[in-house]
Coordinates of C-alpha atoms in Angstrom, one line a residue:
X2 CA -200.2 -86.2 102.1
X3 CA -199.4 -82.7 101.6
X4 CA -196.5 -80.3 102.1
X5 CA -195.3 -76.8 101.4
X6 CA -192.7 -77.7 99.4
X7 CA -188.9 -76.3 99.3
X8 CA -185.9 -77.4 97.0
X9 CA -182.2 -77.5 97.1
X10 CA -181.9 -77.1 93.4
X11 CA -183.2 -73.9 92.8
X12 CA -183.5 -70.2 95.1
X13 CA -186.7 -68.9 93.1
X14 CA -188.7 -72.5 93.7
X15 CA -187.3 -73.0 97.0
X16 CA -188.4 -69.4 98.2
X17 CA -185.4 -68.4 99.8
X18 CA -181.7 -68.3 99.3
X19 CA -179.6 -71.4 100.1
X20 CA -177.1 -70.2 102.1
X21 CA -178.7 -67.7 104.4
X22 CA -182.4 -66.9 106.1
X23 CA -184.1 -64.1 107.7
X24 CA -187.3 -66.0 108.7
X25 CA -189.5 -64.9 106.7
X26 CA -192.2 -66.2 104.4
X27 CA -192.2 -68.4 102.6
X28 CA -189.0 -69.4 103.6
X29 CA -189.0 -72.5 106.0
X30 CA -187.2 -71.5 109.7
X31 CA -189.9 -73.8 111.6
X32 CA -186.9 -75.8 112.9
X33 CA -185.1 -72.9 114.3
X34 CA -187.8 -72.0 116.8
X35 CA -187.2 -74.8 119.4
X36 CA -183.5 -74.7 118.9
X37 CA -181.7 -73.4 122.3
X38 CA -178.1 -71.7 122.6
X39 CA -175.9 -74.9 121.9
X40 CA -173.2 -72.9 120.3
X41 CA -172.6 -71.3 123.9
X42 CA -170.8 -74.6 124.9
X43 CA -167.5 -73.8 126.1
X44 CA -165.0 -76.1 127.8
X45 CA -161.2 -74.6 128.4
X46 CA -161.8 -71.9 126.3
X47 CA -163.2 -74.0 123.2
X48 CA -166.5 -73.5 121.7
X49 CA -166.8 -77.6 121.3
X50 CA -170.7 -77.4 119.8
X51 CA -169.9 -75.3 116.6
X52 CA -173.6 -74.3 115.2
X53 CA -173.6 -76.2 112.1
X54 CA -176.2 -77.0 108.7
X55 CA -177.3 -80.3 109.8
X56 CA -180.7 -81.4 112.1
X57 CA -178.3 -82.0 115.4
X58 CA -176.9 -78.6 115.8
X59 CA -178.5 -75.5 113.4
X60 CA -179.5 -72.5 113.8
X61 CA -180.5 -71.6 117.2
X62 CA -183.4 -69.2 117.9
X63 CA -184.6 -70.3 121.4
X64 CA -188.1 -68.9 121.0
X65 CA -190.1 -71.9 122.2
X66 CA -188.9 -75.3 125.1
X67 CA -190.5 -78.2 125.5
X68 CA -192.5 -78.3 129.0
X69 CA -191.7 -81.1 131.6
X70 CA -195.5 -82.0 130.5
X71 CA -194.9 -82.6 126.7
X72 CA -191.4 -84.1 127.4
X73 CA -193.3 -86.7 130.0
X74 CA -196.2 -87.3 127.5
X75 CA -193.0 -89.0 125.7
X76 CA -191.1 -91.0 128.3
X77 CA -193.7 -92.2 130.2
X78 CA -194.1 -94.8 127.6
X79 CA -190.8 -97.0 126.7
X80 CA -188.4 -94.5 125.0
X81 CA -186.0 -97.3 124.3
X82 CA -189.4 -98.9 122.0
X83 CA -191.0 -96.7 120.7
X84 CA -188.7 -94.4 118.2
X85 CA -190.6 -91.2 118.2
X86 CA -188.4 -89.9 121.1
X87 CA -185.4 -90.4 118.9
X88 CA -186.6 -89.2 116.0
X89 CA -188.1 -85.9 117.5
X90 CA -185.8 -84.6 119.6
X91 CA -181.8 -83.7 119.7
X92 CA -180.5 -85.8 123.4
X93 CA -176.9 -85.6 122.8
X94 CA -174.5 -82.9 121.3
X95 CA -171.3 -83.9 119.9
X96 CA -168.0 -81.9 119.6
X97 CA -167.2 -80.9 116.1
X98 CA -165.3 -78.0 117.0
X99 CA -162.0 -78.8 114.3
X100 CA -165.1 -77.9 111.5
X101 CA -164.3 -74.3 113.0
X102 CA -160.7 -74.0 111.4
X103 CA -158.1 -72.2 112.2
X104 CA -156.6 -72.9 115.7
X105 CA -159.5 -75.1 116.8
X106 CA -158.7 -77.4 113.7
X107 CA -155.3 -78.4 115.5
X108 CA -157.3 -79.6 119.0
X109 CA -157.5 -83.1 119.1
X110 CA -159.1 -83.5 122.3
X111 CA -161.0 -81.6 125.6
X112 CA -161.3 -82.6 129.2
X113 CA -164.7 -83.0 130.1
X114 CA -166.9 -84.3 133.0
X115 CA -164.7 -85.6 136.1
X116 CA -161.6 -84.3 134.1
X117 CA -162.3 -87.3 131.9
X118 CA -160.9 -86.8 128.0
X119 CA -163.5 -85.9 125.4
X120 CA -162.0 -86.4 121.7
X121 CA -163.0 -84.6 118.8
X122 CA -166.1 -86.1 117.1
X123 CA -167.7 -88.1 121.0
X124 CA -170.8 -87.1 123.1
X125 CA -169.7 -83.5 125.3
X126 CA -173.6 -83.2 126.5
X127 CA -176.0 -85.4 127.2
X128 CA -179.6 -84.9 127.7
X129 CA -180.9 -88.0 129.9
X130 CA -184.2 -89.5 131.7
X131 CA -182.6 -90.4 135.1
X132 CA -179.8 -91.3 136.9
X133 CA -180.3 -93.5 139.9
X134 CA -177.1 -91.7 141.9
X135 CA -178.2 -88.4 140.7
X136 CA -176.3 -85.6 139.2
X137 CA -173.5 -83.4 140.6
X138 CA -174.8 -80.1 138.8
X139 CA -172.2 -76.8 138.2
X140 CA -171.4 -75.5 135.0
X141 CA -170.6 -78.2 133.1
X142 CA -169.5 -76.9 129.4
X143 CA -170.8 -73.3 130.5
X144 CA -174.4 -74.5 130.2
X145 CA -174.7 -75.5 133.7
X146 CA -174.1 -78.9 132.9
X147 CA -173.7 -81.8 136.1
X148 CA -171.4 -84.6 135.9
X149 CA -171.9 -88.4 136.7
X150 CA -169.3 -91.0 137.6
X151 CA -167.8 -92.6 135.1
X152 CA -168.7 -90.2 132.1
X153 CA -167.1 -88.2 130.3
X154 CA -170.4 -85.9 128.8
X155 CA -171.5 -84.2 131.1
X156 CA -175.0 -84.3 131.6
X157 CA -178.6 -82.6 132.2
X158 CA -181.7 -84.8 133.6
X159 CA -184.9 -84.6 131.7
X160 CA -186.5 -83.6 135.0
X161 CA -184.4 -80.3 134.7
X162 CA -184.4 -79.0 131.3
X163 CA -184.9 -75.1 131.5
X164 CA -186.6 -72.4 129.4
X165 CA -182.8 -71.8 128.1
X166 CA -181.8 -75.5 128.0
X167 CA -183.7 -78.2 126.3
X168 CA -183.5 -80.9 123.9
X169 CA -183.9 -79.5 120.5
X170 CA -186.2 -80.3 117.7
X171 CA -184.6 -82.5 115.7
X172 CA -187.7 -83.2 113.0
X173 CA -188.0 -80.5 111.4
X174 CA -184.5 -79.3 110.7
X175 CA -183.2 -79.9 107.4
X176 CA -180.1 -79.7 105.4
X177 CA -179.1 -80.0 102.0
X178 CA -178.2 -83.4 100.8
X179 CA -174.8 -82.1 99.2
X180 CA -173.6 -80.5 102.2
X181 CA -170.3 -82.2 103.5
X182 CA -169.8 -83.0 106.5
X183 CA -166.8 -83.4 106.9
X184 CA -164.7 -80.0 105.6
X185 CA -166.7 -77.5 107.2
X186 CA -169.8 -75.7 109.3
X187 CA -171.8 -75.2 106.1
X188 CA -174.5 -72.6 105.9
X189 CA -176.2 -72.9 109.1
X190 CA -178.1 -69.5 108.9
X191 CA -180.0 -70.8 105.8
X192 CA -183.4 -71.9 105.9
X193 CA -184.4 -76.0 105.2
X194 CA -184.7 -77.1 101.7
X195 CA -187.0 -79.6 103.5
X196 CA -190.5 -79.6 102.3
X197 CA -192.6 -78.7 105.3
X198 CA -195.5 -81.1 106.2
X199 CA -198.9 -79.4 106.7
X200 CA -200.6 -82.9 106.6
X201 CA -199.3 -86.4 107.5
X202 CA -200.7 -89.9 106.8
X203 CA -200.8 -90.5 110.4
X204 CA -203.0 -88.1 110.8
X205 CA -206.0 -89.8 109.4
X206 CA -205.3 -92.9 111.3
X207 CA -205.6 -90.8 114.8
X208 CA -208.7 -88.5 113.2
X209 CA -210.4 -92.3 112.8
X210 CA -209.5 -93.3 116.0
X211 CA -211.0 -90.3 117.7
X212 CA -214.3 -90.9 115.4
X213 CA -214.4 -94.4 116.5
X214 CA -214.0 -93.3 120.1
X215 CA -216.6 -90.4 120.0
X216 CA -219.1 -93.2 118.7
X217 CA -217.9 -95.6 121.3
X218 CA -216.1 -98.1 119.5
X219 CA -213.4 -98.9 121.6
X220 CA -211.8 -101.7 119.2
X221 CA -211.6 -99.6 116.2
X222 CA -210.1 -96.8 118.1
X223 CA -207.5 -99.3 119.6
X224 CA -206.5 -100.8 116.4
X225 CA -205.8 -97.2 114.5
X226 CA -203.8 -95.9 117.0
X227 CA -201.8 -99.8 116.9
X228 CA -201.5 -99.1 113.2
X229 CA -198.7 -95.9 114.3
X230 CA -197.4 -97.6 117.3
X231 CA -196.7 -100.9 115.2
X232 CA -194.5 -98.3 113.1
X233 CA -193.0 -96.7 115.9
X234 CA -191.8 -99.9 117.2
X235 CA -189.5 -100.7 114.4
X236 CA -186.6 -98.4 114.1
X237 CA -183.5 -98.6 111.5
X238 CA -181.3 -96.1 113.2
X239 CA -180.7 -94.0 116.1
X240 CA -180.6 -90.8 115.3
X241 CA -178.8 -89.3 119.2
X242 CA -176.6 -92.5 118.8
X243 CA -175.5 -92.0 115.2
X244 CA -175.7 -95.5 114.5
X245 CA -177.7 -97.9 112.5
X246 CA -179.6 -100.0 114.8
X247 CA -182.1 -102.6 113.5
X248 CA -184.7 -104.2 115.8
X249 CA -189.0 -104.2 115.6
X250 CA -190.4 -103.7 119.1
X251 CA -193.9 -102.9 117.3
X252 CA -195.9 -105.9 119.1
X253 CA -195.0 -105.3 122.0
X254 CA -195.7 -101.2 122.0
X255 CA -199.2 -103.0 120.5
X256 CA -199.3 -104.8 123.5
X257 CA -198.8 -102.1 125.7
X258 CA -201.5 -100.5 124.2
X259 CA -204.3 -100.1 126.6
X260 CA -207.4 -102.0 126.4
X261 CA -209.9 -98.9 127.0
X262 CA -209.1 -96.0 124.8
X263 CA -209.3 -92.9 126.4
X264 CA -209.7 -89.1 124.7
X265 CA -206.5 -88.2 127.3
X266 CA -204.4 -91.4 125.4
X267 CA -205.5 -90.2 121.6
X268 CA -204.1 -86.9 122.5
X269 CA -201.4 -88.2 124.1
X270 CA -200.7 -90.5 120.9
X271 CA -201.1 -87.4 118.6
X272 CA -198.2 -85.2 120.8
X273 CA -196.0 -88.6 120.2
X274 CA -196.9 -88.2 116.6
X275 CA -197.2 -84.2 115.5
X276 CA -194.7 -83.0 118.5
X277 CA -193.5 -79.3 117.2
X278 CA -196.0 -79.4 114.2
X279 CA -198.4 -77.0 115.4
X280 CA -201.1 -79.1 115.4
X281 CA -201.8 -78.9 119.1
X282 CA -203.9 -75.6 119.6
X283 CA -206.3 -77.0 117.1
X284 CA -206.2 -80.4 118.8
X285 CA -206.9 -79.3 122.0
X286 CA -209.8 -76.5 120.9
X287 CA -211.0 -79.1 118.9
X288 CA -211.1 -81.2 121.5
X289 CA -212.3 -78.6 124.1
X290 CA -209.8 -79.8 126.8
X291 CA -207.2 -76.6 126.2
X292 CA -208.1 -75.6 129.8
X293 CA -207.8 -79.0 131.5
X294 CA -204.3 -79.8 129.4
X295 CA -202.9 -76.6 129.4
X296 CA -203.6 -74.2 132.3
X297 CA -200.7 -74.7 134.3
X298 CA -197.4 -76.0 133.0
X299 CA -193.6 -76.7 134.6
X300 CA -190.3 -75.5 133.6
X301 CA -187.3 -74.2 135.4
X302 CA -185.9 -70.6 134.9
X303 CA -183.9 -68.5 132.4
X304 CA -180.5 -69.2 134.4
X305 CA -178.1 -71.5 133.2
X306 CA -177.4 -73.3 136.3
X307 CA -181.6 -73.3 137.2
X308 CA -182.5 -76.8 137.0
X309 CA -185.2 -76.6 139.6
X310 CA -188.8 -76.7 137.9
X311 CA -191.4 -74.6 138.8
X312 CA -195.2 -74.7 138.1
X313 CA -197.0 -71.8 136.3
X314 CA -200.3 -71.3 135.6
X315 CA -202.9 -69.5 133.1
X316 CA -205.9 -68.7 132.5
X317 CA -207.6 -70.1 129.6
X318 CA -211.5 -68.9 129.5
X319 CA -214.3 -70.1 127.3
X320 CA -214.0 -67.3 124.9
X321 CA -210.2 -67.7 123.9
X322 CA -211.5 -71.4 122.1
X323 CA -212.3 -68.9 119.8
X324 CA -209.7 -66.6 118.2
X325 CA -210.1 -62.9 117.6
X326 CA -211.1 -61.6 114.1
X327 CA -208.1 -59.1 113.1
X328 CA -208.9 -55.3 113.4
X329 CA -207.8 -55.1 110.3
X330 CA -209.9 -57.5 108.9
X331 CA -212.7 -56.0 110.8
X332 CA -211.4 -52.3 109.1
X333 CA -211.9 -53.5 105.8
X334 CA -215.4 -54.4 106.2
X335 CA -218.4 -51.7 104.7
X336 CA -221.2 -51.6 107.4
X337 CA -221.3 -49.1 110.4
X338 CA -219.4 -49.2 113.9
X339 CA -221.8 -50.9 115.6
X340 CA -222.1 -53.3 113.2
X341 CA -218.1 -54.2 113.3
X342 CA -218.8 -53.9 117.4
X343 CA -221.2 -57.3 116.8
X344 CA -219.4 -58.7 114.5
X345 CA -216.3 -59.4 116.6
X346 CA -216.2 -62.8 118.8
X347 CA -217.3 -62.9 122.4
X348 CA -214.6 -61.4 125.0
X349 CA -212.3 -59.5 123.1
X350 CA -212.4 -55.7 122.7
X351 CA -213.4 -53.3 119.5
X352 CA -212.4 -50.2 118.5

């Protein structure tokens, strides 16, 4: 419905050069943020996870991870159903190392996970949900990777990503439509050419179906919300599979559905929906739930081999639903200092 918009076409209408990005305005670097170190991947002296300019494996900045919280919010529905897992995160990294030239352009193959052969171009890491037999965790591809029988990847259970190793954003990372795969890396340091979505479609439908809730109609709530899951229920491709892949699960996500609409399940629905965004302050102040959704969190360490979670928590009082007015805003204003002293919200300090 409306978008900051970018081009490949052109460096002045775009706002940014095509081939190279320093994050900053207006340029769009939004997907970088919740990007982690992939290009660290390293088996037998080969860097198999070349960064590259496509939505699987750009530019990393590792600035923000997914909590165990928002990652759960997804897979404690039917991940294989509904498509919005797929389509927002990066779950499997593939080795495209030859792109690299030189030398690496003469490997044809790596061994992986139980000295199992990994060829050029097939799965080296795997993000996955669970594994009944568990994972034999070490430093698998010199990400502190574990192994399971029988695979070559090696692998890293949802219930351990890290503040250093986490499934990637894959939504909002762009790259330009003439870019070919397969000669070369591209220009991964440039920002996306992608317009960037400041409101979607879906949003109106969940904005109704919190009206209808807030005025206690439970059906009309219910049926908005089954308008998006409908849609998320039919996929054409799988995006961590690289494969086209037709089938409609959309009734039965419907059917899933349940029958009393709670304020917890619309926000729920809107982190499947707007995941990475930055829609979810406003959601949750809006909402005034900030402090029951968000004071205490879990996430393993900043070590590579950490795959232990840990629960933190915060402190989020009354005052912060409200966010400070800039000093410099405050500066630029003509009345007295006691005046400005006022005129700044509740709980935060003045100069």
């Amino acid at each position: 419905m409306l978008w900051a918009d970018h081009t490949e076409k052109n460096v002045t209408y775009n706002g940014a050069d095509l081939g190279w990005g320093n994050g900053g305005a207006p340029e769009n670097f939004s997907g970088w943020m919740i990007n982690w170190n992939h290009g660290i991947m390293n088996i037998g002296g080969i860097g198999v996870v070349q960064r590259e300019a496509c939505q699987m494996v750009g530019r990393p900045w590792t600035r923000m991870a997914p909590t165990h919280e928002a990652i759960k919010v997804f897979t404690d529905g039917d991940i294989t159903k509904d498509s919005r897992f797929d389509g927002t995160f990066v779950t499997k990294y593939y080795g495209n190392w030859k792109k690299g030239g030189g030398d690496l352009a003469k490997v044809e193959s790596v061994t992986g996970a139980n000295g199992m052969t990994i060829n050029y171009g097939e799965c080296v890491l795997t993000f996955i949900p669970s594994v009944v037999d568990g994972i034999k965790y070490g430093n698998g591809a010199n990400v502190g990777a574990g192994e399971v029988a029988g695979r070559a990847d090696y692998v890293i259970d949802l219930n351990g990503i890290s503040r250093v190793k986490f499934p990637a954003l894959w939504k909002l990372i762009g790259e330009r439509s003439d870019y070919d795969h397969a000669t070369g890396l591209g220009s991964p340091n440039a920002g996306s050419t992608r317009p960037y979505n400041v409101l979607k479609f879906s949003d109106f439908y969940l904005t109704a179906a919190e009206a209808a809730f807030k005025l206690g109609d439970n059906t009309t709530a219910r049926t908005n919300i089954n308008k998006l899951r409908k849609r998320a229920g039919n996929w054409t491709y799988k995006n961590n599979e690289q494969v086209a892949y037709k089938a409609d699960f959309g009734k039965e996500l419907e059917d899933a559905t349940p029958q009393t609409i709670t304020l917890d399940y619309i926000l729920d629905e809107r982190m499947r929906e707007f995941y990475g965004d930055g829609f979810r302050w406003f959601d949750l102040v809006r909402t005034q739930t900030w402090a029951k959704r968000a004071a205490k969190y879990t996430i393993a360490g900043n070590d590579w081999t950490d795959h232990s979670p840990l629960e933190y928590k915060r402190t989020i009082e009354n005052y912060m639903y409200l966010r400070p007015i800039p000093q410099g805003q405050l500066d630029g204003m003509e009345m007295d200092a006691s005046a400005k002293k006022d005129y700044q919200n509740p709980g935060y300090p003045t100069n």
